[in-house]
mmCIF file of C-alpha atoms and ligand atoms in Angstrom:
data_model
loop_
_atom_site.group_PDB
_atom_site.id
_atom_site.type_symbol
_atom_site.label_atom_id
_atom_site.label_comp_id
_atom_site.label_asym_id
_atom_site.label_seq_id
_atom_site.Cartn_x
_atom_site.Cartn_y
_atom_site.Cartn_z
ATOM 1 C CA MET A 1 -65.337 -58.630 -23.960
ATOM 2 C CA PRO A 2 -66.413 -56.833 -27.421
ATOM 3 C CA LEU A 3 -64.287 -56.974 -31.343
ATOM 4 C CA ARG A 4 -61.041 -54.383 -30.228
ATOM 5 C CA VAL A 5 -60.280 -52.596 -33.225
ATOM 6 C CA HIS A 6 -56.666 -51.052 -32.703
ATOM 7 C CA LEU A 7 -55.519 -48.206 -35.779
ATOM 8 C CA VAL A 8 -52.465 -47.527 -36.675
ATOM 9 C CA ALA A 9 -52.311 -44.283 -38.658
ATOM 10 C CA GLY A 10 -49.798 -41.915 -40.097
ATOM 11 C CA PHE A 11 -49.962 -39.076 -43.064
ATOM 12 C CA ASN A 12 -46.747 -39.738 -43.877
ATOM 13 C CA GLY A 13 -45.565 -42.228 -45.893
ATOM 14 C CA GLY A 14 -42.214 -44.852 -43.825
ATOM 15 C CA SER A 15 -43.491 -43.277 -40.308
ATOM 16 C CA GLY A 16 -43.791 -46.526 -39.327
ATOM 17 C CA ARG A 17 -47.120 -48.028 -39.184
ATOM 18 C CA THR A 18 -46.311 -51.179 -40.425
ATOM 19 C CA LEU A 19 -44.052 -52.621 -38.344
ATOM 20 C CA THR A 20 -45.247 -50.926 -34.956
ATOM 21 C CA ALA A 21 -49.314 -52.422 -36.646
ATOM 22 C CA ALA A 22 -46.839 -55.720 -36.329
ATOM 23 C CA LEU A 23 -45.105 -56.054 -32.989
ATOM 24 C CA LEU A 24 -48.654 -54.467 -31.785
ATOM 25 C CA ALA A 25 -50.855 -57.744 -32.331
ATOM 26 C CA TYR A 26 -47.918 -59.745 -31.281
ATOM 27 C CA GLY A 27 -48.382 -58.371 -28.377
ATOM 28 C CA PHE A 28 -51.851 -58.749 -28.209
ATOM 29 C CA HIS A 29 -51.627 -61.989 -29.216
ATOM 30 C CA LEU A 30 -48.880 -63.011 -26.521
ATOM 31 C CA GLN A 31 -50.994 -61.698 -24.046
ATOM 32 C CA ALA A 32 -53.327 -65.169 -25.558
ATOM 33 C CA ARG A 33 -55.667 -62.468 -27.525
ATOM 34 C CA ARG A 34 -57.304 -63.702 -30.467
ATOM 35 C CA THR A 35 -55.450 -61.687 -32.569
ATOM 36 C CA LEU A 36 -55.779 -60.265 -36.631
ATOM 37 C CA LEU A 37 -53.277 -58.765 -38.385
ATOM 38 C CA VAL A 38 -54.726 -56.600 -41.203
ATOM 39 C CA ARG A 39 -52.605 -54.614 -43.702
ATOM 40 C CA GLN A 40 -54.819 -52.045 -45.197
ATOM 41 C CA THR A 41 -54.027 -51.806 -49.470
ATOM 42 C CA TYR A 42 -55.565 -48.592 -52.036
ATOM 43 C CA ALA A 43 -56.538 -49.415 -55.595
ATOM 44 C CA GLY A 44 -53.453 -48.206 -57.227
ATOM 45 C CA SER A 45 -50.959 -48.868 -54.506
ATOM 46 C CA VAL A 46 -48.135 -50.615 -54.268
ATOM 47 C CA SER A 47 -48.400 -54.248 -53.880
ATOM 48 C CA ALA A 48 -45.104 -54.968 -51.999
ATOM 49 C CA ILE A 49 -43.650 -58.287 -50.120
ATOM 50 C CA ASP A 50 -45.122 -58.628 -46.704
ATOM 51 C CA PRO A 51 -41.578 -59.851 -44.915
ATOM 52 C CA ILE A 52 -44.128 -59.809 -42.430
ATOM 53 C CA GLY A 53 -46.808 -60.608 -42.404
ATOM 54 C CA ALA A 54 -44.667 -64.202 -44.510
ATOM 55 C CA THR A 55 -43.384 -64.438 -40.017
ATOM 56 C CA LEU A 56 -45.562 -63.759 -37.574
ATOM 57 C CA PRO A 57 -46.841 -66.939 -36.052
ATOM 58 C CA LEU A 58 -50.722 -64.744 -36.562
ATOM 59 C CA PRO A 59 -53.054 -64.340 -38.873
ATOM 60 C CA CYS A 60 -52.192 -61.355 -40.978
ATOM 61 C CA CYS A 61 -55.258 -60.876 -43.872
ATOM 62 C CA GLU A 62 -55.077 -57.852 -45.886
ATOM 63 C CA LEU A 63 -57.716 -55.420 -47.216
ATOM 64 C CA SER A 64 -58.782 -52.522 -49.344
ATOM 65 C CA LEU A 65 -59.451 -49.159 -48.860
ATOM 66 C CA PRO A 66 -62.873 -48.989 -51.073
ATOM 67 C CA LYS A 67 -62.448 -47.231 -54.202
ATOM 68 C CA PRO A 68 -63.919 -43.215 -53.685
ATOM 69 C CA TYR A 69 -67.952 -42.599 -54.162
ATOM 70 C CA GLU A 70 -68.658 -41.832 -57.542
ATOM 71 C CA LEU A 71 -69.828 -37.771 -56.712
ATOM 72 C CA PRO A 72 -71.336 -35.110 -59.280
ATOM 73 C CA ALA A 73 -68.681 -32.769 -60.604
ATOM 74 C CA ASP A 74 -70.690 -29.626 -59.624
ATOM 75 C CA LEU A 75 -71.249 -31.118 -54.774
ATOM 76 C CA THR A 76 -70.188 -28.635 -53.152
ATOM 77 C CA ALA A 77 -66.760 -29.666 -51.282
ATOM 78 C CA GLY A 78 -67.918 -29.758 -47.571
ATOM 79 C CA LEU A 79 -69.903 -31.541 -49.277
ATOM 80 C CA ALA A 80 -68.641 -34.395 -50.520
ATOM 81 C CA THR A 81 -65.828 -33.960 -47.486
ATOM 82 C CA THR A 82 -69.107 -34.557 -45.743
ATOM 83 C CA ILE A 83 -69.301 -37.525 -47.590
ATOM 84 C CA HIS A 84 -66.265 -39.052 -47.499
ATOM 85 C CA ASP A 85 -66.369 -39.068 -43.939
ATOM 86 C CA ALA A 86 -69.290 -40.671 -43.881
ATOM 87 C CA ASP A 87 -68.013 -43.743 -45.275
ATOM 88 C CA GLY A 88 -67.705 -46.860 -43.759
ATOM 89 C CA ARG A 89 -67.594 -49.305 -46.126
ATOM 90 C CA PHE A 90 -63.564 -50.168 -44.930
ATOM 91 C CA MET A 91 -65.096 -50.995 -41.503
ATOM 92 C CA THR A 92 -67.902 -53.137 -42.792
ATOM 93 C CA ALA A 93 -65.925 -55.634 -44.766
ATOM 94 C CA LEU A 94 -63.061 -54.824 -41.770
ATOM 95 C CA THR A 95 -65.441 -56.239 -39.229
ATOM 96 C CA ASP A 96 -66.580 -59.018 -41.624
ATOM 97 C CA LEU A 97 -63.906 -59.962 -42.079
ATOM 98 C CA ALA A 98 -62.855 -60.338 -38.374
ATOM 99 C CA THR A 99 -65.718 -62.440 -37.260
ATOM 100 C CA ALA A 100 -64.616 -64.763 -39.959
ATOM 101 C CA GLU A 101 -60.827 -65.097 -39.069
ATOM 102 C CA ILE A 102 -61.097 -64.607 -35.736
ATOM 103 C CA GLY A 103 -64.482 -64.215 -33.759
ATOM 104 C CA ALA A 104 -66.581 -61.916 -32.557
ATOM 105 C CA ASP A 105 -64.264 -60.381 -29.865
ATOM 106 C CA GLY A 106 -60.959 -60.716 -30.706
ATOM 107 C CA ASP A 107 -58.490 -58.356 -30.869
ATOM 108 C CA VAL A 108 -57.742 -56.536 -34.744
ATOM 109 C CA VAL A 109 -55.092 -53.681 -35.274
ATOM 110 C CA VAL A 110 -55.131 -52.004 -38.784
ATOM 111 C CA ASP A 111 -52.266 -50.871 -40.622
ATOM 112 C CA LEU A 112 -53.802 -48.808 -42.615
ATOM 113 C CA CYS A 113 -52.301 -47.046 -45.527
ATOM 114 C CA CYS A 114 -51.772 -42.984 -45.441
ATOM 115 C CA HIS A 115 -53.810 -42.012 -48.507
ATOM 116 C CA GLU A 116 -56.405 -39.000 -47.412
ATOM 117 C CA ARG A 117 -59.118 -41.162 -47.396
ATOM 118 C CA ALA A 118 -57.667 -43.891 -44.275
ATOM 119 C CA CYS A 119 -58.319 -42.713 -41.001
ATOM 120 C CA ASN A 120 -62.306 -41.271 -42.111
ATOM 121 C CA ALA A 121 -64.166 -40.063 -39.759
ATOM 122 C CA ALA A 122 -66.198 -43.688 -40.232
ATOM 123 C CA THR A 123 -64.089 -45.601 -39.449
ATOM 124 C CA ILE A 124 -62.453 -43.956 -36.229
ATOM 125 C CA ARG A 125 -65.934 -44.355 -34.322
ATOM 126 C CA TYR A 126 -65.023 -47.869 -34.750
ATOM 127 C CA GLY A 127 -61.640 -47.724 -33.554
ATOM 128 C CA ALA A 128 -61.092 -48.396 -29.517
ATOM 129 C CA VAL A 129 -57.818 -46.488 -30.234
ATOM 130 C CA ILE A 130 -55.702 -44.339 -32.600
ATOM 131 C CA LEU A 131 -51.904 -45.046 -32.783
ATOM 132 C CA VAL A 132 -50.038 -41.920 -34.415
ATOM 133 C CA PRO A 133 -46.016 -43.557 -34.716
ATOM 134 C CA VAL A 134 -43.110 -41.174 -34.424
ATOM 135 C CA ARG A 135 -39.604 -41.300 -34.500
ATOM 136 C CA ALA A 136 -36.454 -39.611 -34.110
ATOM 137 C CA SER A 137 -36.064 -37.492 -35.739
ATOM 138 C CA VAL A 138 -36.939 -33.423 -35.917
ATOM 139 C CA LEU A 139 -39.149 -34.249 -38.835
ATOM 140 C CA GLU A 140 -40.524 -36.651 -38.018
ATOM 141 C CA ILE A 141 -41.883 -35.325 -35.571
ATOM 142 C CA ASP A 142 -43.120 -32.752 -36.219
ATOM 143 C CA TRP A 143 -45.210 -34.642 -38.873
ATOM 144 C CA ALA A 144 -46.452 -37.311 -36.055
ATOM 145 C CA VAL A 145 -47.440 -34.397 -33.761
ATOM 146 C CA ARG A 146 -49.480 -32.624 -37.044
ATOM 147 C CA SER A 147 -50.468 -36.001 -38.310
ATOM 148 C CA PHE A 148 -52.193 -36.333 -34.347
ATOM 149 C CA SER A 149 -53.939 -32.768 -33.814
ATOM 150 C CA HIS A 150 -54.979 -33.755 -37.840
ATOM 151 C CA ILE A 151 -56.793 -37.015 -35.850
ATOM 152 C CA LEU A 152 -57.783 -35.701 -32.854
ATOM 153 C CA ASP A 153 -58.867 -32.253 -34.592
ATOM 154 C CA SER A 154 -60.924 -34.460 -36.839
ATOM 155 C CA GLN A 155 -62.882 -35.179 -33.635
ATOM 156 C CA ARG A 156 -63.410 -31.598 -31.679
ATOM 157 C CA TYR A 157 -67.194 -32.074 -31.870
ATOM 158 C CA ARG A 158 -67.470 -36.024 -30.956
ATOM 159 C CA ASP A 159 -69.165 -36.809 -27.099
ATOM 160 C CA THR A 160 -66.263 -39.430 -27.032
ATOM 161 C CA PRO A 161 -63.525 -39.256 -28.860
ATOM 162 C CA VAL A 162 -61.276 -42.462 -29.457
ATOM 163 C CA PRO A 163 -58.439 -42.006 -27.688
ATOM 164 C CA THR A 164 -55.055 -41.310 -30.053
ATOM 165 C CA LEU A 165 -52.034 -41.996 -28.229
ATOM 166 C CA LEU A 166 -48.318 -41.102 -30.314
ATOM 167 C CA ALA A 167 -46.082 -44.114 -29.907
ATOM 168 C CA ALA A 168 -42.478 -43.290 -30.720
ATOM 169 C CA ILE A 169 -39.722 -45.445 -31.725
ATOM 170 C CA ALA A 170 -36.343 -44.472 -31.066
ATOM 171 C CA PRO A 171 -33.492 -46.659 -29.446
ATOM 172 C CA ASP A 172 -33.387 -46.742 -25.441
ATOM 173 C CA SER A 173 -30.438 -44.388 -25.339
ATOM 174 C CA GLU A 174 -32.833 -41.665 -28.323
ATOM 175 C CA ARG A 175 -35.547 -42.129 -25.946
ATOM 176 C CA ALA A 176 -35.462 -39.390 -23.490
ATOM 177 C CA GLY A 177 -34.959 -36.919 -25.790
ATOM 178 C CA GLN A 178 -37.550 -37.881 -27.932
ATOM 179 C CA THR A 179 -40.165 -37.832 -25.087
ATOM 180 C CA ALA A 180 -38.303 -34.252 -24.520
ATOM 181 C CA PHE A 181 -39.106 -33.124 -27.565
ATOM 182 C CA LEU A 182 -41.569 -34.356 -28.440
ATOM 183 C CA SER A 183 -43.697 -33.788 -25.835
ATOM 184 C CA GLY A 184 -42.688 -29.089 -25.984
ATOM 185 C CA MET A 185 -43.444 -30.060 -29.647
ATOM 186 C CA LEU A 186 -47.015 -31.290 -28.575
ATOM 187 C CA ARG A 187 -47.483 -28.684 -26.458
ATOM 188 C CA ASP A 188 -46.231 -25.918 -29.130
ATOM 189 C CA PHE A 189 -49.541 -26.962 -30.879
ATOM 190 C CA ASP A 190 -51.712 -26.779 -28.114
ATOM 191 C CA PRO A 191 -50.924 -23.755 -25.946
ATOM 192 C CA GLU A 192 -54.969 -24.036 -24.827
ATOM 193 C CA ARG A 193 -53.980 -27.419 -23.871
ATOM 194 C CA GLU A 194 -57.587 -27.634 -25.628
ATOM 195 C CA PHE A 195 -56.604 -31.998 -27.305
ATOM 196 C CA VAL A 196 -53.351 -33.077 -25.043
ATOM 197 C CA PRO A 197 -53.049 -33.167 -21.489
ATOM 198 C CA ASP A 198 -51.096 -30.268 -19.519
ATOM 199 C CA GLU A 199 -48.163 -33.999 -18.803
ATOM 200 C CA PRO A 200 -47.880 -34.685 -23.147
ATOM 201 C CA ARG A 201 -46.803 -38.543 -21.646
ATOM 202 C CA GLU A 202 -50.084 -39.412 -21.024
ATOM 203 C CA VAL A 203 -50.502 -39.595 -24.940
ATOM 204 C CA ILE A 204 -46.857 -41.382 -25.425
ATOM 205 C CA VAL A 205 -46.555 -44.793 -25.040
ATOM 206 C CA GLU A 206 -43.600 -46.936 -26.472
ATOM 207 C CA VAL A 207 -42.996 -49.539 -28.627
ATOM 208 C CA PRO A 208 -39.868 -51.669 -28.765
ATOM 209 C CA PHE A 209 -37.289 -50.615 -31.242
ATOM 210 C CA LEU A 210 -35.672 -53.488 -34.046
ATOM 211 C CA ASP A 211 -32.383 -53.165 -34.009
ATOM 212 C CA GLY A 212 -30.804 -53.024 -37.227
ATOM 213 C CA ALA A 213 -29.953 -57.168 -37.138
ATOM 214 C CA SER A 214 -34.283 -57.940 -36.179
ATOM 215 C CA LEU A 215 -34.691 -55.645 -39.781
ATOM 216 C CA THR A 216 -33.170 -57.478 -41.864
ATOM 217 C CA ALA A 217 -33.640 -60.552 -40.438
ATOM 218 C CA LEU A 218 -37.946 -59.583 -40.844
ATOM 219 C CA LEU A 219 -36.433 -58.500 -44.475
ATOM 220 C CA ILE A 220 -35.417 -62.100 -45.654
ATOM 221 C CA GLU A 221 -38.279 -63.532 -44.013
ATOM 222 C CA ARG A 222 -35.946 -65.383 -40.918
ATOM 223 C CA PRO A 223 -38.617 -64.678 -38.224
ATOM 224 C CA ILE A 224 -37.759 -62.740 -34.706
ATOM 225 C CA TRP A 225 -40.856 -63.119 -33.281
ATOM 226 C CA GLN A 226 -38.425 -66.007 -30.704
ATOM 227 C CA ASP A 227 -36.751 -63.017 -29.123
ATOM 228 C CA PRO A 228 -37.884 -63.041 -25.179
ATOM 229 C CA THR A 229 -36.278 -59.151 -24.914
ATOM 230 C CA LEU A 230 -38.526 -58.739 -28.427
ATOM 231 C CA PHE A 231 -41.088 -61.352 -26.564
ATOM 232 C CA GLU A 232 -41.291 -58.628 -23.287
ATOM 233 C CA ARG A 233 -41.106 -55.530 -25.235
ATOM 234 C CA CYS A 234 -44.039 -56.009 -27.428
ATOM 235 C CA ARG A 235 -46.420 -58.179 -24.428
ATOM 236 C CA ILE A 236 -46.118 -53.647 -21.999
ATOM 237 C CA PHE A 237 -46.047 -52.216 -24.965
ATOM 238 C CA ALA A 238 -49.688 -54.055 -25.554
ATOM 239 C CA ALA A 239 -50.251 -53.592 -21.723
ATOM 240 C CA ALA A 240 -49.978 -50.167 -21.793
ATOM 241 C CA VAL A 241 -52.345 -49.669 -25.269
ATOM 242 C CA ALA A 242 -54.790 -51.478 -23.601
ATOM 243 C CA LEU A 243 -55.398 -49.451 -20.542
ATOM 244 C CA HIS A 244 -56.351 -46.632 -23.287
ATOM 245 C CA ALA A 245 -58.976 -48.421 -25.361
ATOM 246 C CA ASP A 246 -60.152 -50.484 -22.137
ATOM 247 C CA ALA A 247 -60.322 -47.584 -20.277
ATOM 248 C CA CYS A 248 -62.412 -45.360 -23.348
ATOM 249 C CA MET A 249 -65.024 -48.216 -24.505
ATOM 250 C CA THR A 250 -68.143 -47.762 -26.343
ATOM 251 C CA VAL A 251 -70.321 -49.109 -28.635
ATOM 252 C CA PRO A 252 -71.204 -46.773 -31.522
ATOM 253 C CA THR A 253 -73.890 -44.703 -31.739
ATOM 254 C CA GLU A 254 -75.585 -44.069 -34.683
ATOM 255 C CA ASP A 255 -76.090 -40.548 -33.968
ATOM 256 C CA ALA A 256 -74.179 -39.140 -36.737
ATOM 257 C CA ASP A 257 -71.578 -37.030 -34.189
ATOM 258 C CA ASP A 258 -69.083 -37.409 -36.265
ATOM 259 C CA LEU A 259 -70.370 -35.560 -39.351
HETATM 260 N N1 LIG B 301 -39.573 -50.734 -33.899
HETATM 261 C C1 LIG B 301 -38.876 -50.321 -34.593
HETATM 262 N N2 LIG B 301 -37.508 -50.461 -34.551
HETATM 263 C C2 LIG B 301 -36.911 -50.085 -35.592
HETATM 264 N N3 LIG B 301 -37.041 -49.133 -36.595
HETATM 265 C C3 LIG B 301 -38.439 -49.141 -36.996
HETATM 266 C C4 LIG B 301 -39.709 -49.657 -36.053
HETATM 267 N N4 LIG B 301 -40.891 -49.230 -36.635
HETATM 268 C C5 LIG B 301 -40.381 -48.151 -38.032
HETATM 269 N N5 LIG B 301 -37.992 -48.726 -37.948
HETATM 270 C C6 LIG B 301 -37.663 -47.855 -39.547
HETATM 271 O O1 LIG B 301 -38.778 -47.483 -39.692
HETATM 272 C C7 LIG B 301 -38.770 -47.289 -41.244
HETATM 273 C C8 LIG B 301 -40.375 -47.509 -42.006
HETATM 274 O O2 LIG B 301 -40.579 -48.381 -41.301
HETATM 275 P P1 LIG B 301 -42.717 -49.067 -41.315
HETATM 276 O O3 LIG B 301 -42.380 -49.657 -42.940
HETATM 277 O O4 LIG B 301 -43.104 -49.460 -40.451
HETATM 278 O O5 LIG B 301 -43.515 -48.035 -41.952
HETATM 279 P P2 LIG B 301 -44.454 -48.241 -42.548
HETATM 280 O O6 LIG B 301 -45.627 -46.155 -41.920
HETATM 281 O O7 LIG B 301 -45.893 -48.364 -42.642
HETATM 282 O O8 LIG B 301 -43.561 -46.769 -44.164
HETATM 283 P P3 LIG B 301 -44.272 -47.122 -45.444
HETATM 284 O O9 LIG B 301 -45.166 -46.099 -45.687
HETATM 285 O O10 LIG B 301 -43.758 -47.812 -46.800
HETATM 286 O O11 LIG B 301 -46.529 -48.370 -44.979
HETATM 287 C C9 LIG B 301 -38.529 -48.731 -40.733
HETATM 288 O O12 LIG B 301 -38.196 -49.493 -42.354
HETATM 289 C C10 LIG B 301 -36.834 -49.128 -40.089
HETATM 290 O O13 LIG B 301 -36.322 -48.983 -40.500
HETATM 291 MG MG1 LIG B 302 -46.293 -49.133 -44.021
#
């Protein structure tokens, strides 16, 4: 099986990308897959402490989003967007890094930053799956649905869009309500069902929820990963994501269908 690249994306800060990526990577690790977790940084991003990378029992790296190409000032906005969309330098560097760390057939989970160039067409086309985390409040659901729609819309003209999922983060007591609300919002955003299936639940996967004690433990770099319940939930989460990824696993071709 070739390298599977799982992209965790979203355009607003604090949406749950880092924890979702870590929990997914741990789930693959538990399935005895060679797994690498990569946190994407960008020039000028604050270098935060990484309590997850410090405790997670699998390789974790940082990889920077390259600086944008310097383009002539009189270039049209459309052409500039096309060039930035075709910028595949991050994916090339990611593939090299992953091959060196885990070989050519493992799972890579990428915690994309929320920079507008993070999830460009050249990055998306090499993804096996894209996850957009969604937290429980109305505002956060609204943001996540916007990110989700944007990612799907950017693939509108591709023959084989990369499966894009909403990764729902909520305590068990709030899951049903969150799913119902999220499904309603997806229907409202896409009344013609261009992107969203008739049953929106098909694009929702459940992220294991960490309680306050686990979040605090992580923050002070105390490992939480041996908890059997978390084990099982991460395994189920990774299996659900892999089902979608494997269903659409294609080798990207060189045709410029996303330019
Ligand atoms: N699986 C989860 N269980 C419980 N709470 C979560 C979970 N995922 C995210 N959260 C909550 O959301 C907050 C933000 O999560 P996280 O740091 O993963 O988001 P992010 O999108 O990576 O943020 P940033 O923009 O700072 O990179 C966490 O501090 C936590 O309170
Ligand atoms: Mg983060």
